């Protein structure tokens, strides 16, 4: 049997075991996907056990960086983003499927006028993904301005030119932007950006990494703007995990199971 799991702290909220186990069952694959909650203080004691007992695993908060010294190979994107979320145990290879999932889910449109909100781990995956598809200039806004400046410096190293601004300039910046990408956690608990419909009227696309409905997504939809929510990035990073682990991929079935499980969660 092929064994996989997700490691993190906490992980009990994760939909991954339900999605993968149902998928394995439906394609008659001899596989199992479990959950390993590892508190930060136990990480060094437990990580070798994870490599020994699982063929592959996903890594979530707070271990995405801590796993790096335990790897022998790191995929280029994961190295640049500085975070691992998918590991193959036999060769100790680490990948970042967040950026891959972003690339697979980002609509093919005119990519001029991209505004990215946030400067955390997800922002890095998204910015790297944007560069991979050929975008070379974006405006980045973050609540903590110094973090936006750090990302500007980081992105220079792979040819992405960032204009960094504090988040409170968003209304002005939106006058010139066409695509708004939210990589912050704002909206996860219904929080709102300080924006009215008028502020969004220039936009063609809102891409929000939050899996569930947010006020920003709702406002965009009400205005007839194309809105892509975080379920698309999540689904597509899961597809990339299956490929990396060499699990047979039947995309239509995997999509059906993903939609079914996610639909039963908060939406
Ligand atoms: P992170 O590294 O902690 O970064 C959080 C970001 O959100 C920072 O830029 C932070 O700004 C900003 N922020 C938080 N609260 C804010 C507020 N009240 N007002 C303005 N800005 C605020 O987190 P992360 O790992 O990047 O994750 C961000 C979100 O992405 C989470 O909701 C996560 O669930 C989601 N995510 C989705 C996917 C997917 O597949 N769809 C994948 C990964 C993550 P400061 O720098 O000022 O603190």
PDB file of C-alpha atoms and ligand atoms in Angstrom:
ATOM      1  CA  UNK A   1       0.000   0.000   0.000  1.00  0.00           C
ATOM      2  CA  UNK A   2       1.170   3.547  -0.811  1.00  0.00           C
ATOM      3  CA  UNK A   3       0.885   5.805   2.215  1.00  0.00           C
ATOM      4  CA  UNK A   4       0.600   9.570   2.269  1.00  0.00           C
ATOM      5  CA  UNK A   5      -0.303  12.143   4.911  1.00  0.00           C
ATOM      6  CA  UNK A   6      -0.430  15.799   5.792  1.00  0.00           C
ATOM      7  CA  UNK A   7       1.776  17.115   8.579  1.00  0.00           C
ATOM      8  CA  UNK A   8       1.062  20.404  10.317  1.00  0.00           C
ATOM      9  CA  UNK A   9      -0.212  21.972  13.513  1.00  0.00           C
ATOM     10  CA  UNK A  10      -3.154  22.014  13.618  1.00  0.00           C
ATOM     11  CA  UNK A  11      -4.294  19.719  10.780  1.00  0.00           C
ATOM     12  CA  UNK A  12      -7.659  18.437  11.986  1.00  0.00           C
ATOM     13  CA  UNK A  13      -9.500  20.969   9.764  1.00  0.00           C
ATOM     14  CA  UNK A  14      -7.852  19.593   6.596  1.00  0.00           C
ATOM     15  CA  UNK A  15     -10.134  18.221   3.891  1.00  0.00           C
ATOM     16  CA  UNK A  16      -7.230  16.382   2.227  1.00  0.00           C
ATOM     17  CA  UNK A  17      -7.705  12.914   3.849  1.00  0.00           C
ATOM     18  CA  UNK A  18     -11.370  12.809   2.783  1.00  0.00           C
ATOM     19  CA  UNK A  19     -10.562  13.910  -0.766  1.00  0.00           C
ATOM     20  CA  UNK A  20      -7.583  11.617  -1.395  1.00  0.00           C
ATOM     21  CA  UNK A  21      -9.008   8.527   0.377  1.00  0.00           C
ATOM     22  CA  UNK A  22     -12.273   8.752  -1.549  1.00  0.00           C
ATOM     23  CA  UNK A  23     -10.318   9.213  -4.777  1.00  0.00           C
ATOM     24  CA  UNK A  24      -8.037   6.229  -4.048  1.00  0.00           C
ATOM     25  CA  UNK A  25     -11.100   4.078  -3.350  1.00  0.00           C
ATOM     26  CA  UNK A  26     -12.891   5.148  -6.537  1.00  0.00           C
ATOM     27  CA  UNK A  27      -9.894   4.456  -8.807  1.00  0.00           C
ATOM     28  CA  UNK A  28      -9.084   1.183  -6.996  1.00  0.00           C
ATOM     29  CA  UNK A  29      -5.701   2.477  -5.923  1.00  0.00           C
ATOM     30  CA  UNK A  30      -4.080   0.741  -2.995  1.00  0.00           C
ATOM     31  CA  UNK A  31      -3.398   3.926  -1.083  1.00  0.00           C
ATOM     32  CA  UNK A  32      -4.086   5.673   2.196  1.00  0.00           C
ATOM     33  CA  UNK A  33      -3.847   9.356   3.167  1.00  0.00           C
ATOM     34  CA  UNK A  34      -3.582  10.184   6.861  1.00  0.00           C
ATOM     35  CA  UNK A  35      -3.083  13.125   9.152  1.00  0.00           C
ATOM     36  CA  UNK A  36      -0.127  13.729  11.465  1.00  0.00           C
ATOM     37  CA  UNK A  37      -0.466  16.600  13.883  1.00  0.00           C
ATOM     38  CA  UNK A  38       3.042  17.600  14.967  1.00  0.00           C
ATOM     39  CA  UNK A  39       3.490  20.370  17.507  1.00  0.00           C
ATOM     40  CA  UNK A  40       6.472  22.631  16.713  1.00  0.00           C
ATOM     41  CA  UNK A  41       8.431  21.378  19.743  1.00  0.00           C
ATOM     42  CA  UNK A  42       8.125  17.769  18.512  1.00  0.00           C
ATOM     43  CA  UNK A  43       9.064  18.394  14.884  1.00  0.00           C
ATOM     44  CA  UNK A  44      12.706  17.239  15.012  1.00  0.00           C
ATOM     45  CA  UNK A  45      11.752  14.050  16.911  1.00  0.00           C
ATOM     46  CA  UNK A  46       8.943  13.099  14.556  1.00  0.00           C
ATOM     47  CA  UNK A  47      10.110  14.021  11.066  1.00  0.00           C
ATOM     48  CA  UNK A  48      12.237  10.898  10.467  1.00  0.00           C
ATOM     49  CA  UNK A  49       9.247   8.741  11.423  1.00  0.00           C
ATOM     50  CA  UNK A  50       7.202  10.535   8.753  1.00  0.00           C
ATOM     51  CA  UNK A  51       9.846   9.868   6.069  1.00  0.00           C
ATOM     52  CA  UNK A  52      10.016   6.197   7.099  1.00  0.00           C
ATOM     53  CA  UNK A  53       6.271   5.520   7.322  1.00  0.00           C
ATOM     54  CA  UNK A  54       4.923   7.476   4.365  1.00  0.00           C
ATOM     55  CA  UNK A  55       5.764   7.393   0.659  1.00  0.00           C
ATOM     56  CA  UNK A  56       4.917  11.059   0.360  1.00  0.00           C
ATOM     57  CA  UNK A  57       3.424  13.834   2.435  1.00  0.00           C
ATOM     58  CA  UNK A  58       2.041  17.336   2.366  1.00  0.00           C
ATOM     59  CA  UNK A  59       3.377  19.958   4.720  1.00  0.00           C
ATOM     60  CA  UNK A  60       1.339  22.802   6.104  1.00  0.00           C
ATOM     61  CA  UNK A  61       1.718  25.577   8.673  1.00  0.00           C
ATOM     62  CA  UNK A  62       3.993  25.827  10.667  1.00  0.00           C
ATOM     63  CA  UNK A  63       6.413  23.300   9.122  1.00  0.00           C
ATOM     64  CA  UNK A  64       6.732  24.469   5.493  1.00  0.00           C
ATOM     65  CA  UNK A  65      10.214  25.911   6.101  1.00  0.00           C
ATOM     66  CA  UNK A  66      11.376  23.624   8.869  1.00  0.00           C
ATOM     67  CA  UNK A  67      11.282  20.552   6.657  1.00  0.00           C
ATOM     68  CA  UNK A  68      13.888  22.035   4.266  1.00  0.00           C
ATOM     69  CA  UNK A  69      17.060  20.848   6.116  1.00  0.00           C
ATOM     70  CA  UNK A  70      15.650  17.274   6.034  1.00  0.00           C
ATOM     71  CA  UNK A  71      15.495  17.181   2.218  1.00  0.00           C
ATOM     72  CA  UNK A  72      18.079  16.043  -0.331  1.00  0.00           C
ATOM     73  CA  UNK A  73      16.507  17.671  -3.394  1.00  0.00           C
ATOM     74  CA  UNK A  74      14.444  20.811  -3.720  1.00  0.00           C
ATOM     75  CA  UNK A  75      12.422  21.798  -6.780  1.00  0.00           C
ATOM     76  CA  UNK A  76      13.486  25.204  -8.108  1.00  0.00           C
ATOM     77  CA  UNK A  77      10.223  27.003  -7.314  1.00  0.00           C
ATOM     78  CA  UNK A  78      10.191  25.661  -3.762  1.00  0.00           C
ATOM     79  CA  UNK A  79      13.776  26.851  -3.291  1.00  0.00           C
ATOM     80  CA  UNK A  80      12.943  30.355  -4.495  1.00  0.00           C
ATOM     81  CA  UNK A  81       9.634  30.574  -2.633  1.00  0.00           C
ATOM     82  CA  UNK A  82      11.407  29.179   0.456  1.00  0.00           C
ATOM     83  CA  UNK A  83       8.585  26.817   1.428  1.00  0.00           C
ATOM     84  CA  UNK A  84       7.788  23.141   0.883  1.00  0.00           C
ATOM     85  CA  UNK A  85       4.296  21.705   0.829  1.00  0.00           C
ATOM     86  CA  UNK A  86       4.804  18.375  -0.957  1.00  0.00           C
ATOM     87  CA  UNK A  87       7.497  15.760  -0.301  1.00  0.00           C
ATOM     88  CA  UNK A  88       8.492  12.461  -1.931  1.00  0.00           C
ATOM     89  CA  UNK A  89      10.039  10.326   0.815  1.00  0.00           C
ATOM     90  CA  UNK A  90      12.194   7.867  -1.156  1.00  0.00           C
ATOM     91  CA  UNK A  91      14.493  10.530  -2.593  1.00  0.00           C
ATOM     92  CA  UNK A  92      13.678  13.185   0.028  1.00  0.00           C
ATOM     93  CA  UNK A  93      12.551  15.597  -2.680  1.00  0.00           C
ATOM     94  CA  UNK A  94      10.599  18.707  -1.672  1.00  0.00           C
ATOM     95  CA  UNK A  95       8.323  20.729  -3.950  1.00  0.00           C
ATOM     96  CA  UNK A  96       6.026  23.712  -3.703  1.00  0.00           C
ATOM     97  CA  UNK A  97       2.755  22.861  -5.408  1.00  0.00           C
ATOM     98  CA  UNK A  98       1.110  26.133  -4.287  1.00  0.00           C
ATOM     99  CA  UNK A  99       2.845  28.058  -7.066  1.00  0.00           C
ATOM    100  CA  UNK A 100       2.043  25.260  -9.533  1.00  0.00           C
ATOM    101  CA  UNK A 101      -1.609  25.265  -8.451  1.00  0.00           C
ATOM    102  CA  UNK A 102      -1.720  29.024  -8.867  1.00  0.00           C
ATOM    103  CA  UNK A 103      -0.303  28.808 -12.399  1.00  0.00           C
ATOM    104  CA  UNK A 104      -2.779  26.086 -13.387  1.00  0.00           C
ATOM    105  CA  UNK A 105      -5.713  28.088 -12.062  1.00  0.00           C
ATOM    106  CA  UNK A 106      -4.824  31.645 -13.093  1.00  0.00           C
ATOM    107  CA  UNK A 107      -6.970  32.655 -16.087  1.00  0.00           C
ATOM    108  CA  UNK A 108      -5.226  33.200 -19.387  1.00  0.00           C
ATOM    109  CA  UNK A 109      -6.059  36.803 -20.059  1.00  0.00           C
ATOM    110  CA  UNK A 110      -4.285  40.114 -20.582  1.00  0.00           C
ATOM    111  CA  UNK A 111      -1.910  40.174 -17.625  1.00  0.00           C
ATOM    112  CA  UNK A 112      -1.256  43.912 -17.548  1.00  0.00           C
ATOM    113  CA  UNK A 113      -2.133  45.894 -14.428  1.00  0.00           C
ATOM    114  CA  UNK A 114      -1.759  43.197 -11.766  1.00  0.00           C
ATOM    115  CA  UNK A 115      -2.144  44.263  -8.136  1.00  0.00           C
ATOM    116  CA  UNK A 116      -1.159  41.714  -5.495  1.00  0.00           C
ATOM    117  CA  UNK A 117      -2.271  42.127  -1.876  1.00  0.00           C
ATOM    118  CA  UNK A 118      -0.136  40.505   0.830  1.00  0.00           C
ATOM    119  CA  UNK A 119       3.500  39.679   1.464  1.00  0.00           C
ATOM    120  CA  UNK A 120       3.359  36.325   3.260  1.00  0.00           C
ATOM    121  CA  UNK A 121       4.161  32.789   2.104  1.00  0.00           C
ATOM    122  CA  UNK A 122       1.246  32.625  -0.330  1.00  0.00           C
ATOM    123  CA  UNK A 123       2.241  35.945  -1.894  1.00  0.00           C
ATOM    124  CA  UNK A 124       5.676  34.454  -2.636  1.00  0.00           C
ATOM    125  CA  UNK A 125       4.160  31.395  -4.324  1.00  0.00           C
ATOM    126  CA  UNK A 126       1.813  33.601  -6.368  1.00  0.00           C
ATOM    127  CA  UNK A 127       4.529  36.083  -7.379  1.00  0.00           C
ATOM    128  CA  UNK A 128       6.878  33.283  -8.434  1.00  0.00           C
ATOM    129  CA  UNK A 129       3.994  31.684 -10.376  1.00  0.00           C
ATOM    130  CA  UNK A 130       3.265  34.987 -12.107  1.00  0.00           C
ATOM    131  CA  UNK A 131       6.894  35.271 -13.180  1.00  0.00           C
ATOM    132  CA  UNK A 132       6.820  31.681 -14.499  1.00  0.00           C
ATOM    133  CA  UNK A 133       3.902  32.530 -16.796  1.00  0.00           C
ATOM    134  CA  UNK A 134       5.744  35.577 -18.111  1.00  0.00           C
ATOM    135  CA  UNK A 135       4.525  38.480 -15.961  1.00  0.00           C
ATOM    136  CA  UNK A 136       7.443  40.800 -15.207  1.00  0.00           C
ATOM    137  CA  UNK A 137       5.828  43.764 -13.434  1.00  0.00           C
ATOM    138  CA  UNK A 138       3.271  43.980 -10.617  1.00  0.00           C
ATOM    139  CA  UNK A 139       2.175  46.354  -7.869  1.00  0.00           C
ATOM    140  CA  UNK A 140       2.320  44.830  -4.388  1.00  0.00           C
ATOM    141  CA  UNK A 141       0.485  46.223  -1.368  1.00  0.00           C
ATOM    142  CA  UNK A 142       0.850  45.033   2.181  1.00  0.00           C
ATOM    143  CA  UNK A 143      -0.381  46.210   5.577  1.00  0.00           C
ATOM    144  CA  UNK A 144       3.183  46.024   6.928  1.00  0.00           C
ATOM    145  CA  UNK A 145       4.970  48.066   4.297  1.00  0.00           C
ATOM    146  CA  UNK A 146       8.474  46.856   5.221  1.00  0.00           C
ATOM    147  CA  UNK A 147       7.433  43.311   4.269  1.00  0.00           C
ATOM    148  CA  UNK A 148       6.323  44.528   0.846  1.00  0.00           C
ATOM    149  CA  UNK A 149       9.773  46.111   0.443  1.00  0.00           C
ATOM    150  CA  UNK A 150      11.463  42.818   1.409  1.00  0.00           C
ATOM    151  CA  UNK A 151       9.444  40.993  -1.239  1.00  0.00           C
ATOM    152  CA  UNK A 152      10.435  43.596  -3.809  1.00  0.00           C
ATOM    153  CA  UNK A 153      14.097  42.816  -3.115  1.00  0.00           C
ATOM    154  CA  UNK A 154      13.451  39.058  -3.158  1.00  0.00           C
ATOM    155  CA  UNK A 155      11.584  39.210  -6.476  1.00  0.00           C
ATOM    156  CA  UNK A 156      14.411  41.176  -8.130  1.00  0.00           C
ATOM    157  CA  UNK A 157      16.471  37.967  -7.982  1.00  0.00           C
ATOM    158  CA  UNK A 158      14.201  36.235 -10.548  1.00  0.00           C
ATOM    159  CA  UNK A 159      13.328  39.190 -12.738  1.00  0.00           C
ATOM    160  CA  UNK A 160      10.012  40.363 -11.282  1.00  0.00           C
ATOM    161  CA  UNK A 161       9.769  44.129 -10.926  1.00  0.00           C
ATOM    162  CA  UNK A 162       7.605  45.102  -7.954  1.00  0.00           C
ATOM    163  CA  UNK A 163       6.214  48.523  -7.125  1.00  0.00           C
ATOM    164  CA  UNK A 164       5.684  48.244  -3.364  1.00  0.00           C
ATOM    165  CA  UNK A 165       3.045  50.293  -1.547  1.00  0.00           C
ATOM    166  CA  UNK A 166       1.286  50.294   1.801  1.00  0.00           C
ATOM    167  CA  UNK A 167      -2.172  48.702   1.865  1.00  0.00           C
ATOM    168  CA  UNK A 168      -3.891  52.002   2.678  1.00  0.00           C
ATOM    169  CA  UNK A 169      -3.125  53.240  -0.855  1.00  0.00           C
ATOM    170  CA  UNK A 170      -5.322  50.500  -2.362  1.00  0.00           C
ATOM    171  CA  UNK A 171      -8.144  52.802  -3.479  1.00  0.00           C
ATOM    172  CA  UNK A 172      -5.725  54.962  -5.503  1.00  0.00           C
ATOM    173  CA  UNK A 173      -3.859  51.961  -6.948  1.00  0.00           C
ATOM    174  CA  UNK A 174      -7.145  50.375  -8.078  1.00  0.00           C
ATOM    175  CA  UNK A 175      -7.732  53.316 -10.424  1.00  0.00           C
ATOM    176  CA  UNK A 176      -5.000  51.908 -12.676  1.00  0.00           C
ATOM    177  CA  UNK A 177      -5.166  48.141 -12.037  1.00  0.00           C
ATOM    178  CA  UNK A 178      -7.050  45.523 -14.035  1.00  0.00           C
ATOM    179  CA  UNK A 179      -6.439  42.372 -11.997  1.00  0.00           C
ATOM    180  CA  UNK A 180      -6.607  42.154  -8.202  1.00  0.00           C
ATOM    181  CA  UNK A 181      -5.026  39.141  -6.498  1.00  0.00           C
ATOM    182  CA  UNK A 182      -5.644  38.741  -2.776  1.00  0.00           C
ATOM    183  CA  UNK A 183      -3.057  36.570  -1.022  1.00  0.00           C
ATOM    184  CA  UNK A 184      -3.816  37.853   2.488  1.00  0.00           C
ATOM    185  CA  UNK A 185      -6.037  36.043   4.989  1.00  0.00           C
ATOM    186  CA  UNK A 186      -8.495  38.971   4.909  1.00  0.00           C
ATOM    187  CA  UNK A 187     -11.979  37.586   4.257  1.00  0.00           C
ATOM    188  CA  UNK A 188     -11.416  34.204   5.876  1.00  0.00           C
ATOM    189  CA  UNK A 189     -13.628  35.219   8.753  1.00  0.00           C
ATOM    190  CA  UNK A 190     -15.746  37.647   6.772  1.00  0.00           C
ATOM    191  CA  UNK A 191     -13.315  40.565   7.166  1.00  0.00           C
ATOM    192  CA  UNK A 192     -13.572  43.307   4.539  1.00  0.00           C
ATOM    193  CA  UNK A 193     -11.083  45.506   2.776  1.00  0.00           C
ATOM    194  CA  UNK A 194     -11.990  49.181   2.992  1.00  0.00           C
ATOM    195  CA  UNK A 195     -13.454  49.234  -0.528  1.00  0.00           C
ATOM    196  CA  UNK A 196     -16.713  50.117  -2.227  1.00  0.00           C
ATOM    197  CA  UNK A 197     -18.031  48.822  -5.548  1.00  0.00           C
ATOM    198  CA  UNK A 198     -16.912  52.051  -7.184  1.00  0.00           C
ATOM    199  CA  UNK A 199     -13.303  51.266  -6.265  1.00  0.00           C
ATOM    200  CA  UNK A 200     -13.466  47.961  -8.179  1.00  0.00           C
ATOM    201  CA  UNK A 201     -15.039  49.251 -11.375  1.00  0.00           C
ATOM    202  CA  UNK A 202     -11.796  49.130 -13.430  1.00  0.00           C
ATOM    203  CA  UNK A 203     -11.147  45.460 -12.666  1.00  0.00           C
ATOM    204  CA  UNK A 204     -11.504  42.560 -15.108  1.00  0.00           C
ATOM    205  CA  UNK A 205     -10.530  39.839 -12.668  1.00  0.00           C
ATOM    206  CA  UNK A 206     -10.443  39.182  -8.938  1.00  0.00           C
ATOM    207  CA  UNK A 207      -8.365  36.170  -7.863  1.00  0.00           C
ATOM    208  CA  UNK A 208      -8.747  35.466  -4.149  1.00  0.00           C
ATOM    209  CA  UNK A 209      -6.733  32.690  -2.470  1.00  0.00           C
ATOM    210  CA  UNK A 210      -9.370  32.275   0.263  1.00  0.00           C
ATOM    211  CA  UNK A 211     -11.219  28.969  -0.212  1.00  0.00           C
ATOM    212  CA  UNK A 212     -14.539  30.236   1.062  1.00  0.00           C
ATOM    213  CA  UNK A 213     -16.856  33.077   0.075  1.00  0.00           C
ATOM    214  CA  UNK A 214     -15.468  36.468   1.080  1.00  0.00           C
ATOM    215  CA  UNK A 215     -16.958  39.970   0.949  1.00  0.00           C
ATOM    216  CA  UNK A 216     -14.412  40.843  -1.783  1.00  0.00           C
ATOM    217  CA  UNK A 217     -15.520  37.899  -3.943  1.00  0.00           C
ATOM    218  CA  UNK A 218     -19.190  38.705  -3.371  1.00  0.00           C
ATOM    219  CA  UNK A 219     -18.711  42.344  -4.309  1.00  0.00           C
ATOM    220  CA  UNK A 220     -16.835  41.377  -7.472  1.00  0.00           C
ATOM    221  CA  UNK A 221     -19.521  38.889  -8.512  1.00  0.00           C
ATOM    222  CA  UNK A 222     -22.282  41.419  -7.888  1.00  0.00           C
ATOM    223  CA  UNK A 223     -20.477  43.745 -10.292  1.00  0.00           C
ATOM    224  CA  UNK A 224     -20.105  41.091 -12.987  1.00  0.00           C
ATOM    225  CA  UNK A 225     -16.321  40.885 -12.573  1.00  0.00           C
ATOM    226  CA  UNK A 226     -14.762  37.458 -13.169  1.00  0.00           C
ATOM    227  CA  UNK A 227     -13.933  36.008  -9.729  1.00  0.00           C
ATOM    228  CA  UNK A 228     -11.690  33.000  -9.083  1.00  0.00           C
ATOM    229  CA  UNK A 229     -11.654  31.771  -5.482  1.00  0.00           C
ATOM    230  CA  UNK A 230      -9.021  29.801  -3.577  1.00  0.00           C
ATOM    231  CA  UNK A 231     -10.662  26.423  -4.216  1.00  0.00           C
ATOM    232  CA  UNK A 232      -9.191  26.548  -7.725  1.00  0.00           C
ATOM    233  CA  UNK A 233      -5.636  26.971  -6.426  1.00  0.00           C
ATOM    234  CA  UNK A 234      -6.237  24.277  -3.815  1.00  0.00           C
ATOM    235  CA  UNK A 235      -7.666  21.836  -6.360  1.00  0.00           C
ATOM    236  CA  UNK A 236      -4.839  22.422  -8.799  1.00  0.00           C
ATOM    237  CA  UNK A 237      -2.119  22.064  -6.172  1.00  0.00           C
ATOM    238  CA  UNK A 238      -3.728  18.748  -5.189  1.00  0.00           C
ATOM    239  CA  UNK A 239      -3.540  17.605  -8.827  1.00  0.00           C
ATOM    240  CA  UNK A 240       0.157  18.502  -8.828  1.00  0.00           C
ATOM    241  CA  UNK A 241       0.652  16.468  -5.624  1.00  0.00           C
ATOM    242  CA  UNK A 242      -0.819  13.380  -7.307  1.00  0.00           C
ATOM    243  CA  UNK A 243       1.494  13.825 -10.283  1.00  0.00           C
ATOM    244  CA  UNK A 244       4.552  14.228  -8.053  1.00  0.00           C
ATOM    245  CA  UNK A 245       3.601  11.047  -6.121  1.00  0.00           C
ATOM    246  CA  UNK A 246       2.958   9.105  -9.360  1.00  0.00           C
ATOM    247  CA  UNK A 247      -0.661   8.386  -8.451  1.00  0.00           C
ATOM    248  CA  UNK A 248      -2.800   7.765 -11.573  1.00  0.00           C
ATOM    249  CA  UNK A 249      -4.760  10.903 -12.393  1.00  0.00           C
ATOM    250  CA  UNK A 250      -8.374  10.831 -13.563  1.00  0.00           C
ATOM    251  CA  UNK A 251      -9.002  14.561 -13.488  1.00  0.00           C
ATOM    252  CA  UNK A 252     -12.763  14.515 -14.024  1.00  0.00           C
ATOM    253  CA  UNK A 253     -13.252  12.124 -11.099  1.00  0.00           C
ATOM    254  CA  UNK A 254     -10.781  13.929  -8.857  1.00  0.00           C
ATOM    255  CA  UNK A 255     -12.565  17.212  -9.603  1.00  0.00           C
ATOM    256  CA  UNK A 256     -15.954  15.671  -8.795  1.00  0.00           C
ATOM    257  CA  UNK A 257     -14.714  14.337  -5.435  1.00  0.00           C
ATOM    258  CA  UNK A 258     -12.923  17.589  -4.611  1.00  0.00           C
ATOM    259  CA  UNK A 259     -16.062  19.639  -5.332  1.00  0.00           C
ATOM    260  CA  UNK A 260     -18.205  17.260  -3.324  1.00  0.00           C
ATOM    261  CA  UNK A 261     -15.976  17.316  -0.212  1.00  0.00           C
ATOM    262  CA  UNK A 262     -15.315  21.075  -0.360  1.00  0.00           C
ATOM    263  CA  UNK A 263     -19.010  21.755  -0.967  1.00  0.00           C
ATOM    264  CA  UNK A 264     -19.837  20.071   2.331  1.00  0.00           C
ATOM    265  CA  UNK A 265     -17.393  22.307   4.175  1.00  0.00           C
ATOM    266  CA  UNK A 266     -18.127  25.932   5.145  1.00  0.00           C
ATOM    267  CA  UNK A 267     -18.929  27.961   2.053  1.00  0.00           C
TER     268      UNK A 267
HETATM  269  P1  LIG B   1       1.008  34.628   6.096  1.00  0.00           P
HETATM  270  O1  LIG B   1       2.348  34.227   5.594  1.00  0.00           O
HETATM  271  O2  LIG B   1       0.764  34.667   7.568  1.00  0.00           O
HETATM  272  O3  LIG B   1       0.664  36.086   5.478  1.00  0.00           O
HETATM  273  C1  LIG B   1      -0.544  36.699   5.782  1.00  0.00           C
HETATM  274  C2  LIG B   1      -0.704  37.961   4.947  1.00  0.00           C
HETATM  275  O4  LIG B   1      -2.010  38.496   5.230  1.00  0.00           O
HETATM  276  C3  LIG B   1       0.303  39.057   5.273  1.00  0.00           C
HETATM  277  O5  LIG B   1       0.573  39.790   4.108  1.00  0.00           O
HETATM  278  C4  LIG B   1      -0.486  39.905   6.290  1.00  0.00           C
HETATM  279  O6  LIG B   1      -0.066  41.244   6.348  1.00  0.00           O
HETATM  280  C5  LIG B   1      -1.869  39.850   5.686  1.00  0.00           C
HETATM  281  N1  LIG B   1      -2.922  40.133   6.665  1.00  0.00           N
HETATM  282  C6  LIG B   1      -3.348  39.317   7.673  1.00  0.00           C
HETATM  283  N2  LIG B   1      -4.354  39.930   8.346  1.00  0.00           N
HETATM  284  C7  LIG B   1      -4.552  41.139   7.755  1.00  0.00           C
HETATM  285  C8  LIG B   1      -5.443  42.212   7.987  1.00  0.00           C
HETATM  286  N3  LIG B   1      -6.352  42.170   8.982  1.00  0.00           N
HETATM  287  N4  LIG B   1      -5.389  43.282   7.187  1.00  0.00           N
HETATM  288  C9  LIG B   1      -4.494  43.329   6.154  1.00  0.00           C
HETATM  289  N5  LIG B   1      -3.620  42.354   5.879  1.00  0.00           N
HETATM  290  C10 LIG B   1      -3.636  41.257   6.676  1.00  0.00           C
HETATM  291  O7  LIG B   1      -0.135  33.702   5.501  1.00  0.00           O
HETATM  292  P2  LIG B   1      -0.110  32.836   4.172  1.00  0.00           P
HETATM  293  O8  LIG B   1       0.470  31.504   4.480  1.00  0.00           O
HETATM  294  O9  LIG B   1       0.485  33.652   3.081  1.00  0.00           O
HETATM  295  O10 LIG B   1      -1.674  32.593   3.896  1.00  0.00           O
HETATM  296  C11 LIG B   1      -2.533  33.642   3.487  1.00  0.00           C
HETATM  297  C12 LIG B   1      -3.886  33.059   3.092  1.00  0.00           C
HETATM  298  O11 LIG B   1      -3.732  32.222   1.945  1.00  0.00           O
HETATM  299  C13 LIG B   1      -4.531  32.164   4.167  1.00  0.00           C
HETATM  300  O12 LIG B   1      -5.877  32.578   4.310  1.00  0.00           O
HETATM  301  C14 LIG B   1      -4.460  30.756   3.584  1.00  0.00           C
HETATM  302  O13 LIG B   1      -5.558  29.953   3.989  1.00  0.00           O
HETATM  303  C15 LIG B   1      -4.522  31.060   2.092  1.00  0.00           C
HETATM  304  N6  LIG B   1      -3.929  30.009   1.234  1.00  0.00           N
HETATM  305  C16 LIG B   1      -4.682  29.499   0.212  1.00  0.00           C
HETATM  306  C17 LIG B   1      -4.145  28.529  -0.611  1.00  0.00           C
HETATM  307  C18 LIG B   1      -4.986  27.928  -1.697  1.00  0.00           C
HETATM  308  O14 LIG B   1      -4.614  26.896  -2.249  1.00  0.00           O
HETATM  309  N7  LIG B   1      -6.096  28.525  -2.047  1.00  0.00           N
HETATM  310  C19 LIG B   1      -2.816  28.088  -0.428  1.00  0.00           C
HETATM  311  C20 LIG B   1      -2.066  28.653   0.603  1.00  0.00           C
HETATM  312  C21 LIG B   1      -2.632  29.601   1.439  1.00  0.00           C
HETATM  313  P3  LIG B   1       1.123  41.702   7.365  1.00  0.00           P
HETATM  314  O15 LIG B   1       2.393  41.344   6.683  1.00  0.00           O
HETATM  315  O16 LIG B   1       0.909  43.143   7.537  1.00  0.00           O
HETATM  316  O17 LIG B   1       0.900  40.913   8.647  1.00  0.00           O
END
